mmCIF file of C-alpha atoms and ligand atoms in Angstrom:
data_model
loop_
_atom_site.group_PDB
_atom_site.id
_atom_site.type_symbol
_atom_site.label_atom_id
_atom_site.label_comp_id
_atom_site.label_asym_id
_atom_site.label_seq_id
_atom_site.Cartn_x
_atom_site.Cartn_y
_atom_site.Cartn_z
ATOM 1 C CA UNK A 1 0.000 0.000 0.000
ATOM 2 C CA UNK A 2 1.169 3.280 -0.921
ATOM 3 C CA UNK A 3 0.930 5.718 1.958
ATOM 4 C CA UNK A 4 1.273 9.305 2.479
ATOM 5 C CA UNK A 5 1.480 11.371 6.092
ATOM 6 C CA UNK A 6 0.461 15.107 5.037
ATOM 7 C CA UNK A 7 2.359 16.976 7.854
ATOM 8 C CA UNK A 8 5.441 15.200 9.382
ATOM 9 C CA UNK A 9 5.207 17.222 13.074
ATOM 10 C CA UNK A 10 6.183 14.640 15.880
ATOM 11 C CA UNK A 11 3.048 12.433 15.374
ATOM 12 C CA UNK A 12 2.594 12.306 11.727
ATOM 13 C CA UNK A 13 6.454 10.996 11.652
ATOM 14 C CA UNK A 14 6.011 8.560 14.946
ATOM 15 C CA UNK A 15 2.756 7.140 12.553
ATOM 16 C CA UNK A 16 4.396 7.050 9.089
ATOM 17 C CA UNK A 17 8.107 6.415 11.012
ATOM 18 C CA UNK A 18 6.682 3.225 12.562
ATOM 19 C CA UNK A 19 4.289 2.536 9.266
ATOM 20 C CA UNK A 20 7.351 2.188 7.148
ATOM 21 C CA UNK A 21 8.424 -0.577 9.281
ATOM 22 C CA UNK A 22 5.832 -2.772 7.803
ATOM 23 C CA UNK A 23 5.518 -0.894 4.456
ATOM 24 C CA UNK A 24 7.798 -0.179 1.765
ATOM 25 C CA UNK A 25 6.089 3.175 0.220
ATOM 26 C CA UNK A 26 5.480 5.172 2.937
ATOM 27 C CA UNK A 27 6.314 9.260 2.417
ATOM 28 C CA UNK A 28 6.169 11.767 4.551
ATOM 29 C CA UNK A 29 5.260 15.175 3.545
ATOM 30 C CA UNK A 30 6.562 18.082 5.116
ATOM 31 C CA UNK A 31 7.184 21.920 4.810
ATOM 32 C CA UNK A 32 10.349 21.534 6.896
ATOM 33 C CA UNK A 33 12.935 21.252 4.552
ATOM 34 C CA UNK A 34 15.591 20.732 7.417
ATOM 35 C CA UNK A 35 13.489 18.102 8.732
ATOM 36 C CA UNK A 36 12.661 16.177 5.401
ATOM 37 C CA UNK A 37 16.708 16.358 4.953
ATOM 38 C CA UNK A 38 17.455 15.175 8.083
ATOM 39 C CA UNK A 39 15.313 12.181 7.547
ATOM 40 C CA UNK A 40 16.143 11.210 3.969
ATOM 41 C CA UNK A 41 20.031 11.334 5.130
ATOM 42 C CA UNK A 42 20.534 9.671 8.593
ATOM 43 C CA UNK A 43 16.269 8.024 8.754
ATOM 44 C CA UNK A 44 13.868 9.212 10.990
ATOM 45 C CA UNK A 45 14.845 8.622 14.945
ATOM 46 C CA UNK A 46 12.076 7.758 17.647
ATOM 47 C CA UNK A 47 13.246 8.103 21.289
ATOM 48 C CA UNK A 48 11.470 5.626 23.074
ATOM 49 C CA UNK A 49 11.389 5.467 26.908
ATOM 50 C CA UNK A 50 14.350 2.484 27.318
ATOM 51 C CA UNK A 51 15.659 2.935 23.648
ATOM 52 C CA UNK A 52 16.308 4.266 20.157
ATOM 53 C CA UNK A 53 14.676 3.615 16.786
ATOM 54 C CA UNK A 54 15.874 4.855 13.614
ATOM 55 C CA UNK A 55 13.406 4.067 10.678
ATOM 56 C CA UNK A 56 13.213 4.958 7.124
ATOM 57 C CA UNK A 57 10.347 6.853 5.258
ATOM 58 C CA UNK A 58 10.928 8.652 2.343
ATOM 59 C CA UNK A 59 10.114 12.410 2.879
ATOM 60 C CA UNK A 60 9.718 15.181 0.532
ATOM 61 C CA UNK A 61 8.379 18.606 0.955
ATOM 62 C CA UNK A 62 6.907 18.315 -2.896
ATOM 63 C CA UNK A 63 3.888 15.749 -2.644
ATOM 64 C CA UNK A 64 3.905 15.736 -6.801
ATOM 65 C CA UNK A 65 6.740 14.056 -6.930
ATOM 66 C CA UNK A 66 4.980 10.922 -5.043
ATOM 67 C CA UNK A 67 1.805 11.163 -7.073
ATOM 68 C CA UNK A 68 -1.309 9.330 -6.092
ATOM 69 C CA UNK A 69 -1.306 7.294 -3.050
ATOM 70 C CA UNK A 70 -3.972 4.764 -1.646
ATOM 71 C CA UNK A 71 -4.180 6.306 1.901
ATOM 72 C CA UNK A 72 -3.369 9.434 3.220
ATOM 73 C CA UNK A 73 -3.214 10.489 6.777
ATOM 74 C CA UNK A 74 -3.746 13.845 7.762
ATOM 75 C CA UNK A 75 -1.318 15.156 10.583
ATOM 76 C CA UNK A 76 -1.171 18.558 9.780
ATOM 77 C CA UNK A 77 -2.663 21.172 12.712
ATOM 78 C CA UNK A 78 -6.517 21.491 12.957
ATOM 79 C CA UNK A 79 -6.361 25.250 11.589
ATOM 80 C CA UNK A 80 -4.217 24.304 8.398
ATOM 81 C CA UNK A 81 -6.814 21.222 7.142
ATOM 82 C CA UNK A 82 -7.845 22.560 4.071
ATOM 83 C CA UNK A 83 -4.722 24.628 3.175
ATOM 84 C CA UNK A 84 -2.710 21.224 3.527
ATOM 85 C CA UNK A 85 -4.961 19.154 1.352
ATOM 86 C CA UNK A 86 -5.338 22.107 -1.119
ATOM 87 C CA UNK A 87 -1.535 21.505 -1.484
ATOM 88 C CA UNK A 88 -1.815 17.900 -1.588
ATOM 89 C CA UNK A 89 -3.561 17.439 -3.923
ATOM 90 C CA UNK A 90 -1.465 15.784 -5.881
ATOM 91 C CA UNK A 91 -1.598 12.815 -3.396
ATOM 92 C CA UNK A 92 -5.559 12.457 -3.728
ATOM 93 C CA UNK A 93 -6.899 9.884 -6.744
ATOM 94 C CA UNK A 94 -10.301 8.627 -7.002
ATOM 95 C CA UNK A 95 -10.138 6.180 -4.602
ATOM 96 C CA UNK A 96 -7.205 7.780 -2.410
ATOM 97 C CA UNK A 97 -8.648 7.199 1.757
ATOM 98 C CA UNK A 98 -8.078 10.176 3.665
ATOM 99 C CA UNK A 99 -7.727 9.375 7.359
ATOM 100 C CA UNK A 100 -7.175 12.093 9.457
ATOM 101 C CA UNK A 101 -5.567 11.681 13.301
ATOM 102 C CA UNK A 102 -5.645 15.319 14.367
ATOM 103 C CA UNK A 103 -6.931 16.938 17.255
ATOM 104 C CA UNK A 104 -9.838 19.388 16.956
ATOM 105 C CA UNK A 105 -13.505 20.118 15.543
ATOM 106 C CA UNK A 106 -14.067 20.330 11.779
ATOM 107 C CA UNK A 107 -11.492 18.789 10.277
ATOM 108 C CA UNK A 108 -13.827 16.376 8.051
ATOM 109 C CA UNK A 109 -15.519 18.917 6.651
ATOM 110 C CA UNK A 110 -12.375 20.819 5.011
ATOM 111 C CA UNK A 111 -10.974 17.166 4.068
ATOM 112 C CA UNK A 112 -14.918 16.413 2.392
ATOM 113 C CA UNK A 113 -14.020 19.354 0.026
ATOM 114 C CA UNK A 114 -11.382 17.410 -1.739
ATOM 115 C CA UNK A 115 -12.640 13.756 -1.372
ATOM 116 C CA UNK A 116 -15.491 12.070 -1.617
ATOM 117 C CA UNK A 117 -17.479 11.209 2.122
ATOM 118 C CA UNK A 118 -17.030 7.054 1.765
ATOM 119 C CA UNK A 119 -13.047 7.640 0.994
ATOM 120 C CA UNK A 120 -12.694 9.358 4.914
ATOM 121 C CA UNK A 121 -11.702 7.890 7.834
ATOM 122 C CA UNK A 122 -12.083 10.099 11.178
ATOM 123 C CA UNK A 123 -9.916 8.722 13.800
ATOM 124 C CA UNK A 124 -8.191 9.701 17.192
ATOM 125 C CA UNK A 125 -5.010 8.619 18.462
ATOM 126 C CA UNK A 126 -3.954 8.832 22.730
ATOM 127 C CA UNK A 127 -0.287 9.059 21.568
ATOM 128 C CA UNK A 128 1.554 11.826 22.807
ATOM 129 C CA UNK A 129 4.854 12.719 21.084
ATOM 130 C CA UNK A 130 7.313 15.768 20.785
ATOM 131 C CA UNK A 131 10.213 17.281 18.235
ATOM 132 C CA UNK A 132 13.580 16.955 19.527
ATOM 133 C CA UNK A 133 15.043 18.489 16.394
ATOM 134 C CA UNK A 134 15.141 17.723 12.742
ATOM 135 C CA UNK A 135 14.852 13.976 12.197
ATOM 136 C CA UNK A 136 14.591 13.262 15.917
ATOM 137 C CA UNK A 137 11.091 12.900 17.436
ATOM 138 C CA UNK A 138 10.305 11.484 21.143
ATOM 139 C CA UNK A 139 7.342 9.157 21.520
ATOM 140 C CA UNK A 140 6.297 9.840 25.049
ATOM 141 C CA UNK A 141 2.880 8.064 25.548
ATOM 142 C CA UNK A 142 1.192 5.585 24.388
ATOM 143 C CA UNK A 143 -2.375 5.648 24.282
ATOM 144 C CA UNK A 144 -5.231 3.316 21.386
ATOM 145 C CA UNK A 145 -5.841 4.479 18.028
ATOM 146 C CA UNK A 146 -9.902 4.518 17.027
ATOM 147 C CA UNK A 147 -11.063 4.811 13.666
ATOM 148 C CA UNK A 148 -13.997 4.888 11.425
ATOM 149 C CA UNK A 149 -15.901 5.502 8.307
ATOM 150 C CA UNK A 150 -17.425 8.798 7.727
ATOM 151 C CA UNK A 151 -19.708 7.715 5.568
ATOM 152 C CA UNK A 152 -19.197 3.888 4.030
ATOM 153 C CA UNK A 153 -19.660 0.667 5.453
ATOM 154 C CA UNK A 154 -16.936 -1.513 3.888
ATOM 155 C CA UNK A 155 -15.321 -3.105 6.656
ATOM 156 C CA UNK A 156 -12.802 -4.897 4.603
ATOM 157 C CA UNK A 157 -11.507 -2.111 3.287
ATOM 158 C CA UNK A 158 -11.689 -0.446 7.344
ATOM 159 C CA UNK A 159 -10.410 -3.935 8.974
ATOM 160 C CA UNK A 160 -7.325 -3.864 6.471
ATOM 161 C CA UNK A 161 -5.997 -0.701 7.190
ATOM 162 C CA UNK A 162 -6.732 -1.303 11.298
ATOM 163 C CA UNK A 163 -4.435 -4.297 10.391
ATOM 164 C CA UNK A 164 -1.828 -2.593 8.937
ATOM 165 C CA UNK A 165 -2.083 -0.229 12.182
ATOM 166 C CA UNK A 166 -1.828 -2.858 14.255
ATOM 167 C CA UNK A 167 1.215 -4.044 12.412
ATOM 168 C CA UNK A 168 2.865 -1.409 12.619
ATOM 169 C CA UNK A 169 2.340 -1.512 16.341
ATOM 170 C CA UNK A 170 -0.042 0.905 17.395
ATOM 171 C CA UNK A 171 -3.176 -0.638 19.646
ATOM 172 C CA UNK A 172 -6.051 0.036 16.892
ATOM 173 C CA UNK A 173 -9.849 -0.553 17.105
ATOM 174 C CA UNK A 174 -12.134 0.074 14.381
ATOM 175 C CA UNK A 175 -15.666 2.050 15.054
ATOM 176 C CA UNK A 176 -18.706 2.449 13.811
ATOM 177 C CA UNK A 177 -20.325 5.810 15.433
ATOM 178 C CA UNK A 178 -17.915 8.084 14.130
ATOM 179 C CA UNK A 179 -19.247 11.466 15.757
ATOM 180 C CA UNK A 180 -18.858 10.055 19.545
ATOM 181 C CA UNK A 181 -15.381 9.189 18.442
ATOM 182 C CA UNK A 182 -14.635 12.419 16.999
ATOM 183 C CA UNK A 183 -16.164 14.117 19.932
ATOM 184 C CA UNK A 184 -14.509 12.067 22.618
ATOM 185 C CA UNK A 185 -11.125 12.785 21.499
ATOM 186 C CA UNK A 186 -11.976 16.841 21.592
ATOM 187 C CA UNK A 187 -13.119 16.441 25.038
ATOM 188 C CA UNK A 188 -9.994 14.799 25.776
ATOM 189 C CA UNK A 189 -7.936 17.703 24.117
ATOM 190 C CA UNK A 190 -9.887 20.324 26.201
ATOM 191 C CA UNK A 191 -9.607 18.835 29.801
ATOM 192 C CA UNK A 192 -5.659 18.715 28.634
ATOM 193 C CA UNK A 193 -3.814 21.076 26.247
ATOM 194 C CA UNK A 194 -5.284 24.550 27.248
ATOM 195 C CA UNK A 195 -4.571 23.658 31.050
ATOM 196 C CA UNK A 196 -1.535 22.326 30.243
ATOM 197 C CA UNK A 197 -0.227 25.313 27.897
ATOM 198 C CA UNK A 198 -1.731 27.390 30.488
ATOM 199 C CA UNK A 199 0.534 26.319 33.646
ATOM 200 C CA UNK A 200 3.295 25.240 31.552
ATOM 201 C CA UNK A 201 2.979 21.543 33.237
ATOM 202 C CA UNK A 202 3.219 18.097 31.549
ATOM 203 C CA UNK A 203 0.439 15.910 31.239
ATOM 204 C CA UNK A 204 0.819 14.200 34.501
ATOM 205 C CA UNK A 205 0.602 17.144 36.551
ATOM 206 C CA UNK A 206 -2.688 18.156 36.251
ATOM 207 C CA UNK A 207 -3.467 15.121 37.643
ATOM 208 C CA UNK A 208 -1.266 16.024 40.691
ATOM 209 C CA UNK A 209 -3.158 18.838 42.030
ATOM 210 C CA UNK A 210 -6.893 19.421 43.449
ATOM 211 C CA UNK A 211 -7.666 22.622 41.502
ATOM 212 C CA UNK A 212 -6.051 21.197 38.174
ATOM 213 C CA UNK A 213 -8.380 18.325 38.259
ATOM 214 C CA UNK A 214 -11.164 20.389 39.790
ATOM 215 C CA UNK A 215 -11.033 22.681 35.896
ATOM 216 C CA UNK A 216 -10.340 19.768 33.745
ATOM 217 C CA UNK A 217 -13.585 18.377 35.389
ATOM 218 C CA UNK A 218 -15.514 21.390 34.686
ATOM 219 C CA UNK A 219 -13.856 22.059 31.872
ATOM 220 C CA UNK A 220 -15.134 18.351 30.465
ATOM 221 C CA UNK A 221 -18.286 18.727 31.530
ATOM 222 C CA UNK A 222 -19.502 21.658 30.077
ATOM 223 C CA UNK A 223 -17.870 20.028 26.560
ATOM 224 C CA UNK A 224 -19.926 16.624 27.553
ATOM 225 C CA UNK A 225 -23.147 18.812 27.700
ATOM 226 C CA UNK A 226 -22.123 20.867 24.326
ATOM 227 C CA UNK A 227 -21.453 17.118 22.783
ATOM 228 C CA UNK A 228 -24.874 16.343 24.267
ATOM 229 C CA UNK A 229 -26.985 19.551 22.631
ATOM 230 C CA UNK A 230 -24.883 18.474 19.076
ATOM 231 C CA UNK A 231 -25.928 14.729 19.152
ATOM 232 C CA UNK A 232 -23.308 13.021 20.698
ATOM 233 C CA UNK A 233 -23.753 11.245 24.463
ATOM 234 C CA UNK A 234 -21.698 10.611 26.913
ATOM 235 C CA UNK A 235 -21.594 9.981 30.704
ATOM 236 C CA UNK A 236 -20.095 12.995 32.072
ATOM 237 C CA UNK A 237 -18.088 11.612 35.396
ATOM 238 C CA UNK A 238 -17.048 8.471 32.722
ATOM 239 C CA UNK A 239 -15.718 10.862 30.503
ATOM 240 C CA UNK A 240 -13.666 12.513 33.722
ATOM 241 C CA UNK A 241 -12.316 9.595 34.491
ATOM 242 C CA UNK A 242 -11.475 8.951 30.919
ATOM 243 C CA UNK A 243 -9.698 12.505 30.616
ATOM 244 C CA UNK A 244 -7.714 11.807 33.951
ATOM 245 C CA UNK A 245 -6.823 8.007 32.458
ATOM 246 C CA UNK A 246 -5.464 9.547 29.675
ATOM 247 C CA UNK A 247 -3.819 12.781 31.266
ATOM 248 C CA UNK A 248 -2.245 9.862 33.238
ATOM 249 C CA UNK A 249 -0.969 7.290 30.294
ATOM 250 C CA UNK A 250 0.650 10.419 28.571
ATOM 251 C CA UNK A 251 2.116 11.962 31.553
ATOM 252 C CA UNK A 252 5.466 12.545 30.705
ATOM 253 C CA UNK A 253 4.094 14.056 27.579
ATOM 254 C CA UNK A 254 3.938 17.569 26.632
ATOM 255 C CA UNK A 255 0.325 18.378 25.547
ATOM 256 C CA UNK A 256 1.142 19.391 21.695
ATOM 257 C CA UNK A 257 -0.767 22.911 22.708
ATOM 258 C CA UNK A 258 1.768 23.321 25.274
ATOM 259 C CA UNK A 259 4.718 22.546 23.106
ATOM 260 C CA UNK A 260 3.097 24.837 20.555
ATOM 261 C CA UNK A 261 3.384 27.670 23.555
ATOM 262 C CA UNK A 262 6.916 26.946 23.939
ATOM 263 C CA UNK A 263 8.073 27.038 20.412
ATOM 264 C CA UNK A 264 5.992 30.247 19.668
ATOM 265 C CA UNK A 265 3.303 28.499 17.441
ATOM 266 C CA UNK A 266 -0.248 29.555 16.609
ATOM 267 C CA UNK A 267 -2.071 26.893 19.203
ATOM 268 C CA UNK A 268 -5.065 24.792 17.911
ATOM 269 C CA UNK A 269 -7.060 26.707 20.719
ATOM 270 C CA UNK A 270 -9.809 27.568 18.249
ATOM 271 C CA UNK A 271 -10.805 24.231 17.288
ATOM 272 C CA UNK A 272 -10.717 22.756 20.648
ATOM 273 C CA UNK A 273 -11.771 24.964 23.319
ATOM 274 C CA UNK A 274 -12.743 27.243 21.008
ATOM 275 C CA UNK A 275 -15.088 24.966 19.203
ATOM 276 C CA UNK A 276 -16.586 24.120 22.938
ATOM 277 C CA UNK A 277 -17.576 27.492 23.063
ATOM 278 C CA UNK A 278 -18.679 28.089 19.545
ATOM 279 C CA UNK A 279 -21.091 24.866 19.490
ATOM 280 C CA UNK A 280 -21.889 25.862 22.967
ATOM 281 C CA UNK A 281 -23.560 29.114 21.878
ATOM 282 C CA UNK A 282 -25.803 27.469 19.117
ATOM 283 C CA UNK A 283 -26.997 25.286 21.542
ATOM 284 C CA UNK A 284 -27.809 28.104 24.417
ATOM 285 C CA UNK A 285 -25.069 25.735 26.124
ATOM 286 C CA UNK A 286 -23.104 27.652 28.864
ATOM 287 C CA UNK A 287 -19.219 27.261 28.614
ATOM 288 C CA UNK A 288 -17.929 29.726 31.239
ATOM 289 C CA UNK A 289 -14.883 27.791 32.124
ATOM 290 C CA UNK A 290 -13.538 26.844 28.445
ATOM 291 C CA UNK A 291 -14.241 30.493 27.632
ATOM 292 C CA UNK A 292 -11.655 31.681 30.449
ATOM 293 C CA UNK A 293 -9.346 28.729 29.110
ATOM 294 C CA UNK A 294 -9.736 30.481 25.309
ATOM 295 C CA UNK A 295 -9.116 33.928 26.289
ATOM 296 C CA UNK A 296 -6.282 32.657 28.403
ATOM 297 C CA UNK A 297 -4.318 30.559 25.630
ATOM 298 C CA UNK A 298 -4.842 33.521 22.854
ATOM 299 C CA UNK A 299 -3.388 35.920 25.561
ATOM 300 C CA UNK A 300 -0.374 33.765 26.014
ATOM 301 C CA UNK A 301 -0.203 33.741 22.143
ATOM 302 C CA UNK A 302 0.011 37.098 22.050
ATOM 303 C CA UNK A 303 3.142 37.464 25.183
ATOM 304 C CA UNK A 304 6.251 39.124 23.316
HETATM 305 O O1 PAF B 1 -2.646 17.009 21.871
HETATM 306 C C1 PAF B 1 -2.054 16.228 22.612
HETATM 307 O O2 PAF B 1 -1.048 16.548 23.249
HETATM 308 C C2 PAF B 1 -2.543 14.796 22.675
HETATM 309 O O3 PAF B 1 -3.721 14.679 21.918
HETATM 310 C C3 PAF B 1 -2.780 14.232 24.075
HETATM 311 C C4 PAF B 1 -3.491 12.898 23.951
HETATM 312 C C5 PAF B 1 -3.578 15.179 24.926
HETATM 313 C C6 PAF B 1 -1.484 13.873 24.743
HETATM 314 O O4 PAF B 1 -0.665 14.933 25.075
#
């Protein structure tokens, strides 16, 4: 299978790094020229916690020059969706599947306006990874990887790329309510990144203290009643507990909106929090606490 990750950040490369370990066409696009170098000369380098693996993708920063692939998965942040696979469109054929991994609300519909529906896979990964430097990536937690059609019900075609997941070595399962999955891995991503941007803590640490886990809880509730008002059920305590279990298995992680802080990047505070907020008001939903959590991230954007 021909494979292409659009946006090689720290978990497109851990996905298409450990992919082409079980794959022999597997590319990674990138605008980082450095970072495309640095792989195509010395391979691709995943710190794990006891050791070292170096692995080779191809990568390129032109996607023409790989042409069509048969699946695609998007990587790039939530905010850049359509700009990436506006670029990439060279990658896309008929029957290319786009499978996107990222965090945030709304990413499906900017990938719909290139593909068809039944070629999209919505997913959600629990890793948590960071860039050490060009070519060098750590993988710091592990966490399962859901996925499901949009809008198709071949599970061959689903099962076989699970398997190749799986192969590859990440924990997959496939799913058939697509929505819940979507929205359970945003309410994940707002108990986590804006807190953890915010106090400039790891993972693990919000776990540590009272009022940390006292605004992730509210934090995840108000998104659990939002979710609610939009279609999308869950228990709200279960989906605490779910937060915190997760907070926990990537706890020497840096949330990717914290790292994002640190390295003076535009956060994906819009489509997380943001989108809380946003779906809140069409729903007469209150969302007092991820609107402090908003204004706080795009204040810390704008620091000198
Ligand atoms: O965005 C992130 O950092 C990750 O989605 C997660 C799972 C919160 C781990 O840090």
């Amino acid at each position: 299978m021909k494979i292409a990750i659009i946006g090689a950040g720290a978990m497109g490369s851990l996905y298409g790094g450990y992919l082409s370990g079980v794959e022999d066409e597997v590319f990674l696009v990138d605008i980082s020229q450095e970072h495309v170098d640095a792989i195509n000369s010395g391979g691709l380098i995943i710190e794990e916690k006891d050791r070292e693996v170096r692995l080779h993708p191809r990568a390129t920063t032109k996607p023409e020059d790989i042409g069509q692939v048969d699946l695609a998965i998007v990587f790039v942040k939530s905010f850049l969706t359509g700009k990436a696979l506006e670029k990439n469109v060279a990658l896309l054929g008929q029957d290319t599947i786009v499978m996107s991994l990222q965090n945030g609300y709304g990413n499906i519909d900017q990938i719909a306006e290139y593909v068809r529906q039944e070629n999209i896979i919505a997913g959600t990964t629990s890793h948590g990874a960071s860039m050490l430097s060009p070519g060098r990536i750590r993988h710091a937690g592990t966490g399962d990887t859901h996925i499901g059609w949009v809008s198709n019900d071949d599970e061959d075609r689903i099962n076989g790329i699970a398997g190749l997941l799986r192969r590859a070595g990440f924990v997959t399962a496939v799913e058939k309510n697509v929505m819940e999955l979507v929205w359970s891995k945003l309410i994940i991503n707002v108990g986590i990144n804006a807190l953890t941007a915010v106090l400039r803590v790891r993972n693990k640490e919000l776990l540590r203290m009272d009022e940390t886990k006292d605004i992730l809880r509210r934090a995840v509730l108000e998104a659990v009643e939002v979710a609610a008002a939009s279609g999308a059920e869950f228990d709200g305590e279960e989906m605490v507990r779910k937060v915190m279990g997760v907070a926990f298995a990537t706890g020497e992680n840096s949330s990717s909106m914290l790292q994002d802080i640190i390295n003076r990047r535009k956060t994906e505070i819009d489509t997380i929090n943001g989108a809380i907020v946003r779906e809140g008001g069409k729903h007469s939903v209150g969302t007092p606490v991820n609107s402090v959590l908003v204004n706080l991230v795009r204040a810390l954007e704008k620091l000198e």
